[in-house]
Short mmCIF file of C-alpha atoms in Angstrom, two decimals:
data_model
loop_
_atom_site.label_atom_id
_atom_site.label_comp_id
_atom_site.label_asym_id
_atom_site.label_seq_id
_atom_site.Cartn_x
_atom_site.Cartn_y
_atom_site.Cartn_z
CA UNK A 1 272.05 -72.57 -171.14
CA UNK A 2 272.09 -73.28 -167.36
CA UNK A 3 275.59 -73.45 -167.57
CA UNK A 4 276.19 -70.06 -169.68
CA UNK A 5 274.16 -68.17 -167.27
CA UNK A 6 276.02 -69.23 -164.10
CA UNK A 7 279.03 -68.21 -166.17
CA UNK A 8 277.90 -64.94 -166.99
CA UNK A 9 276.79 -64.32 -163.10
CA UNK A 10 280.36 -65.47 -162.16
CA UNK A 11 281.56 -62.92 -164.61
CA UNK A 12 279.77 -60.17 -163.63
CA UNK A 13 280.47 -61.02 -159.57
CA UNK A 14 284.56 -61.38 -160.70
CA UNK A 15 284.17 -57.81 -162.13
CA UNK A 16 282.25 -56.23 -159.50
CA UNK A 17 284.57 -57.33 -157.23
CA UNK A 18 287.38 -55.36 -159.28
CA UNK A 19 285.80 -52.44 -159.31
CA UNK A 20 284.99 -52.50 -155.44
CA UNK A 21 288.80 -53.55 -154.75
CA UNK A 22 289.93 -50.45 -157.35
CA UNK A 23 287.96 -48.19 -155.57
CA UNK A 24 288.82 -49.02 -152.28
CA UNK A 25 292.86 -49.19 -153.50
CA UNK A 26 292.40 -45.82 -154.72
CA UNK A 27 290.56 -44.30 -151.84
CA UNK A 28 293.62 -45.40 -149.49
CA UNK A 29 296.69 -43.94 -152.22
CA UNK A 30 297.45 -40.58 -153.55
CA UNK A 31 298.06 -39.93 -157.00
CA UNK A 32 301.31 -37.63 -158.06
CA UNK A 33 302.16 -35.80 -161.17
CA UNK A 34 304.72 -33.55 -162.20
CA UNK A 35 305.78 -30.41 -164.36
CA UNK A 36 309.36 -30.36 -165.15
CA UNK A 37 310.84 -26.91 -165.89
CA UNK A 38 310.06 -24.28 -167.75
CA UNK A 39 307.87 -23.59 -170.84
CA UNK A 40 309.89 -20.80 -172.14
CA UNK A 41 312.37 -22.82 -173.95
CA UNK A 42 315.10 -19.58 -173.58
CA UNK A 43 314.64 -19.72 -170.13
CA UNK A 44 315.01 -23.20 -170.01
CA UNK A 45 318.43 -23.30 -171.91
CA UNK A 46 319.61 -20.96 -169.31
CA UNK A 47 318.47 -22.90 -166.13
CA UNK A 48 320.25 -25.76 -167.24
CA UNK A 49 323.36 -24.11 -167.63
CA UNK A 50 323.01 -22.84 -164.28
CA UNK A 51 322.47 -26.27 -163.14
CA UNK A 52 319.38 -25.63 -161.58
CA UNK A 53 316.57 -28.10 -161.61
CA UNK A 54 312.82 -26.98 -161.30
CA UNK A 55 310.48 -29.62 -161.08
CA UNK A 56 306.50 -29.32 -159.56
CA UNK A 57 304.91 -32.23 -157.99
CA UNK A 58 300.98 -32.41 -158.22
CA UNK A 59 299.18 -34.78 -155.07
CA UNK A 60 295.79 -35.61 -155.42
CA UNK A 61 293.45 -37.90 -153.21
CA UNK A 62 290.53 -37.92 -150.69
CA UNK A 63 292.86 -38.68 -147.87
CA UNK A 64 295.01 -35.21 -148.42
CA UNK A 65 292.20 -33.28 -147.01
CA UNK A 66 292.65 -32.47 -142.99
CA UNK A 67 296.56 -33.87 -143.68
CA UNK A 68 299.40 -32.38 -142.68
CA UNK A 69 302.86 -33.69 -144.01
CA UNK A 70 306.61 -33.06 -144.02
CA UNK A 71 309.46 -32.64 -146.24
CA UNK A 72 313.03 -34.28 -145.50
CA UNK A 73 315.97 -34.19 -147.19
CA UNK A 74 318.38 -37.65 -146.68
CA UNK A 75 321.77 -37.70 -147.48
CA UNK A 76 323.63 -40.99 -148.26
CA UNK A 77 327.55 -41.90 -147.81
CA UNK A 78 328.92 -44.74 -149.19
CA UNK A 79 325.30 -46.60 -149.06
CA UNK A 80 324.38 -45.40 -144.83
CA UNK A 81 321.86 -43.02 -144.35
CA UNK A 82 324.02 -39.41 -142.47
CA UNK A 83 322.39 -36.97 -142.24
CA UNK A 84 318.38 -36.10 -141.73
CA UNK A 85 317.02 -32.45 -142.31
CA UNK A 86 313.94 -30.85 -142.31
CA UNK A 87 312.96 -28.36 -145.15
CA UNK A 88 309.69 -28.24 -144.15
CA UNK A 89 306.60 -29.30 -141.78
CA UNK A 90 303.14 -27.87 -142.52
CA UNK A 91 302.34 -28.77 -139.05
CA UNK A 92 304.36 -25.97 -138.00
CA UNK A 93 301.03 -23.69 -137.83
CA UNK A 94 297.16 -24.45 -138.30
CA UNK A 95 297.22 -22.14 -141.57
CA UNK A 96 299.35 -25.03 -143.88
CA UNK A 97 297.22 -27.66 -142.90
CA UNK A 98 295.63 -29.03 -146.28
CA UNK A 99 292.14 -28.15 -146.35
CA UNK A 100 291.53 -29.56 -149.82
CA UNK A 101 292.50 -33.05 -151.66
CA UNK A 102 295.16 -31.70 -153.72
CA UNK A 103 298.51 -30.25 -153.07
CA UNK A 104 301.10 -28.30 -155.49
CA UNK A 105 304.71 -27.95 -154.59
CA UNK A 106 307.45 -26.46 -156.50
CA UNK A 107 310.78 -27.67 -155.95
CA UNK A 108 314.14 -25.89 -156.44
CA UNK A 109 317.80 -27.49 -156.36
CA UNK A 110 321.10 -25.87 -157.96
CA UNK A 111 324.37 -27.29 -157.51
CA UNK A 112 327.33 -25.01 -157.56
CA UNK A 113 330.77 -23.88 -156.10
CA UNK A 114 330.39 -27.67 -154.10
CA UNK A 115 327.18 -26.69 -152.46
CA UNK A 116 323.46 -28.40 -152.64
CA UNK A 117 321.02 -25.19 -152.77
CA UNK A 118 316.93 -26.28 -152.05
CA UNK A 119 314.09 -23.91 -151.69
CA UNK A 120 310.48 -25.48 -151.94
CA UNK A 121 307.49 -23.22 -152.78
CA UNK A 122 303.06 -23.06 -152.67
CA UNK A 123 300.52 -20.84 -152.92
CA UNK A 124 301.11 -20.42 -149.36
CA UNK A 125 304.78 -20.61 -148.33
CA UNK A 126 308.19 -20.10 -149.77
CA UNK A 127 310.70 -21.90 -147.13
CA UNK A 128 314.06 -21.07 -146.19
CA UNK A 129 316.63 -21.76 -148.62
CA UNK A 130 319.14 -24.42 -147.31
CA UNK A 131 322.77 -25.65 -148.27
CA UNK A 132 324.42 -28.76 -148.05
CA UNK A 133 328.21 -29.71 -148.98
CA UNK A 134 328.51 -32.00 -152.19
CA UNK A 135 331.61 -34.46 -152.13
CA UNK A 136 332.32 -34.49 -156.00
CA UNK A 137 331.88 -31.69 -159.00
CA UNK A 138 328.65 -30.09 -159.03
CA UNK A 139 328.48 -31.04 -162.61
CA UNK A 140 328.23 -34.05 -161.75
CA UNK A 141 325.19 -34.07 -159.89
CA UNK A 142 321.32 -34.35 -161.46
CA UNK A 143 318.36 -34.29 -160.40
CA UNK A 144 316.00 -37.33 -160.82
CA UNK A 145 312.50 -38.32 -159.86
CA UNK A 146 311.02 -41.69 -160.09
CA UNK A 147 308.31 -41.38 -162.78
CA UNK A 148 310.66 -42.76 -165.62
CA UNK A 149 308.45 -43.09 -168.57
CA UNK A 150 305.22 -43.21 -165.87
CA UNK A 151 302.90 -39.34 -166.04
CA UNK A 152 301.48 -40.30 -162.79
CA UNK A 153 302.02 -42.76 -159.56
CA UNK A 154 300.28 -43.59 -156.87
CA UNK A 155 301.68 -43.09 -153.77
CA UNK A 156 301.41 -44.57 -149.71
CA UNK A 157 299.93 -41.77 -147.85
CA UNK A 158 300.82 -43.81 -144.51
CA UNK A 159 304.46 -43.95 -144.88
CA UNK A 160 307.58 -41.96 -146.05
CA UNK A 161 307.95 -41.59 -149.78
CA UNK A 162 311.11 -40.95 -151.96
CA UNK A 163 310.38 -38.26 -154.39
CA UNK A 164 313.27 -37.13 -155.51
CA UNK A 165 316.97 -38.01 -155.89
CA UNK A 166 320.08 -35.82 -156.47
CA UNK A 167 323.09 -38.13 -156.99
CA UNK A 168 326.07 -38.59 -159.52
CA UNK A 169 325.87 -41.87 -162.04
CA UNK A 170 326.32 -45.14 -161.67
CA UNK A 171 329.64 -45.85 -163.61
CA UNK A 172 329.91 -49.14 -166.12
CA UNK A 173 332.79 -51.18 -166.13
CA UNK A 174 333.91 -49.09 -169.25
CA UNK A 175 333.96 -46.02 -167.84
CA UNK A 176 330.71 -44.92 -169.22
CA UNK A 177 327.73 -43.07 -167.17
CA UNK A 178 324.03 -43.27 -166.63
CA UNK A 179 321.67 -41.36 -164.41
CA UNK A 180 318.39 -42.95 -165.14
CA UNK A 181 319.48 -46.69 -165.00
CA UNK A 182 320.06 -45.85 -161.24
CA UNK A 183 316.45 -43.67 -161.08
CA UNK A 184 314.28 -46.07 -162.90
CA UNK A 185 315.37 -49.05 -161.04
CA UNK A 186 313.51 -51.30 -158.80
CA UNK A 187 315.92 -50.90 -156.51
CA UNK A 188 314.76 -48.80 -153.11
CA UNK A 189 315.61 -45.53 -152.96
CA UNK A 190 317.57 -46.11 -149.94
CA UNK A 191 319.70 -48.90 -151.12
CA UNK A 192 321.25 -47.21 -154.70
CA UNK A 193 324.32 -46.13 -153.22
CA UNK A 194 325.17 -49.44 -151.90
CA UNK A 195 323.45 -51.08 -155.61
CA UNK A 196 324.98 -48.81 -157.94
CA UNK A 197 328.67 -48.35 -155.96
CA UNK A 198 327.23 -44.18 -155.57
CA UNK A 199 329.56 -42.95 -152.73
CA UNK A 200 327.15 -40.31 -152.22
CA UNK A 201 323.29 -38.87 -152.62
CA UNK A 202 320.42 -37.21 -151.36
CA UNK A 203 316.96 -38.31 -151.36
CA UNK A 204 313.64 -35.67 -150.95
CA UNK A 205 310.95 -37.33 -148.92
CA UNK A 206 307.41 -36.46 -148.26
CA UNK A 207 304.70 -38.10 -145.84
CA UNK A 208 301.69 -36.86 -144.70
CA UNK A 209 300.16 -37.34 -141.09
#
């Protein structure tokens, strides 16, 4: 009986410690969601024709509140990080600092006539819209995120995360294509050119400060 009862105590200390170290683990991340597209399936049919990609990411999390955080767009040749810009930095101007613990973002791309076209949007901003050259077809381009099969993740608020990717496919020995192999990975983000033999990508990037 002695025995059964120091078992159950052990138990119940073993779980209590769980659910301290599960709070504490989720009072230091931010969770992220996404909406992909559109609901209208007409209007849907014609955004992917136009190869335009529409995707919103959803951040929640105690730490957002009082943040501010930026938005960079990477670009990748032959596996070596280029080229850096900024598409946008909330610390620009007192009025986009989060004053709440969740954030919305929309997120444009379209690729076309060789050219990388981005435009982010809130409830509170719409931001410039910005270009950048593409070395292959547009066609061949896609947008990815890194959910896979996942409807939420938890992210690092204290360092640089890798939202999104907009790359061409990894090609098989055969010839043959894939997209998500190279997105669902465990491979970084910043090492799937020089994985998956990509000459060249972009990477989105958020962190908050």
């Amino acid at each position: 009986i002695i025995k059964t009862i120091k078992m159950k105590q052990l138990l119940k200390f073993i779980f209590s410690l769980f659910l301290i170290s599960n709070f504490a683990f989720s009072q230091n991340t931010i969770k992220m969601t996404y909406k992909y597209g559109s609901d209208n399936g007409e209007i849907q049919d014609i955004i992917d024709f136009e190869n335009i990609y529409i995707e919103t990411l959803n951040f929640e999390g105690d730490l957002l509140n009082g943040k501010n955080y930026q938005i960079n767009l990477e670009e990748y040749k032959n596996g070596k990080l280029t080229t850096k810009k900024l598409l946008f930095d909330s610390s620009e101007s007192d009025y986009f600092k989060l004053n709440s613990n969740s954030l919305s973002l929309k997120f444009f791309f379209k690729m076309s006539d060789g050219k990388l076209k981005t435009y982010i949007r809130s409830n509170l901003f719409g931001t410039k819209k910005s270009y950048f050259n593409l070395m292959n077809d547009s066609d061949k381009y896609a947008l990815k995120d890194f959910f896979g099969e996942k409807k939420e993740v938890t992210i690092n608020p204290n360092k640089k995360n890798a939202v999104f990717a907009i790359l061409t496919p990894t090609i098989h020995p055969d010839g043959s294509g894939s997209y998500c192999e190279v997105a669902q990975s465990d491979i970084a983000p910043e090492k799937l050119g020089e994985h998956f033999k990509i000459p060249h990508y972009f990477l989105v990037t958020i962190n908050f400060k």
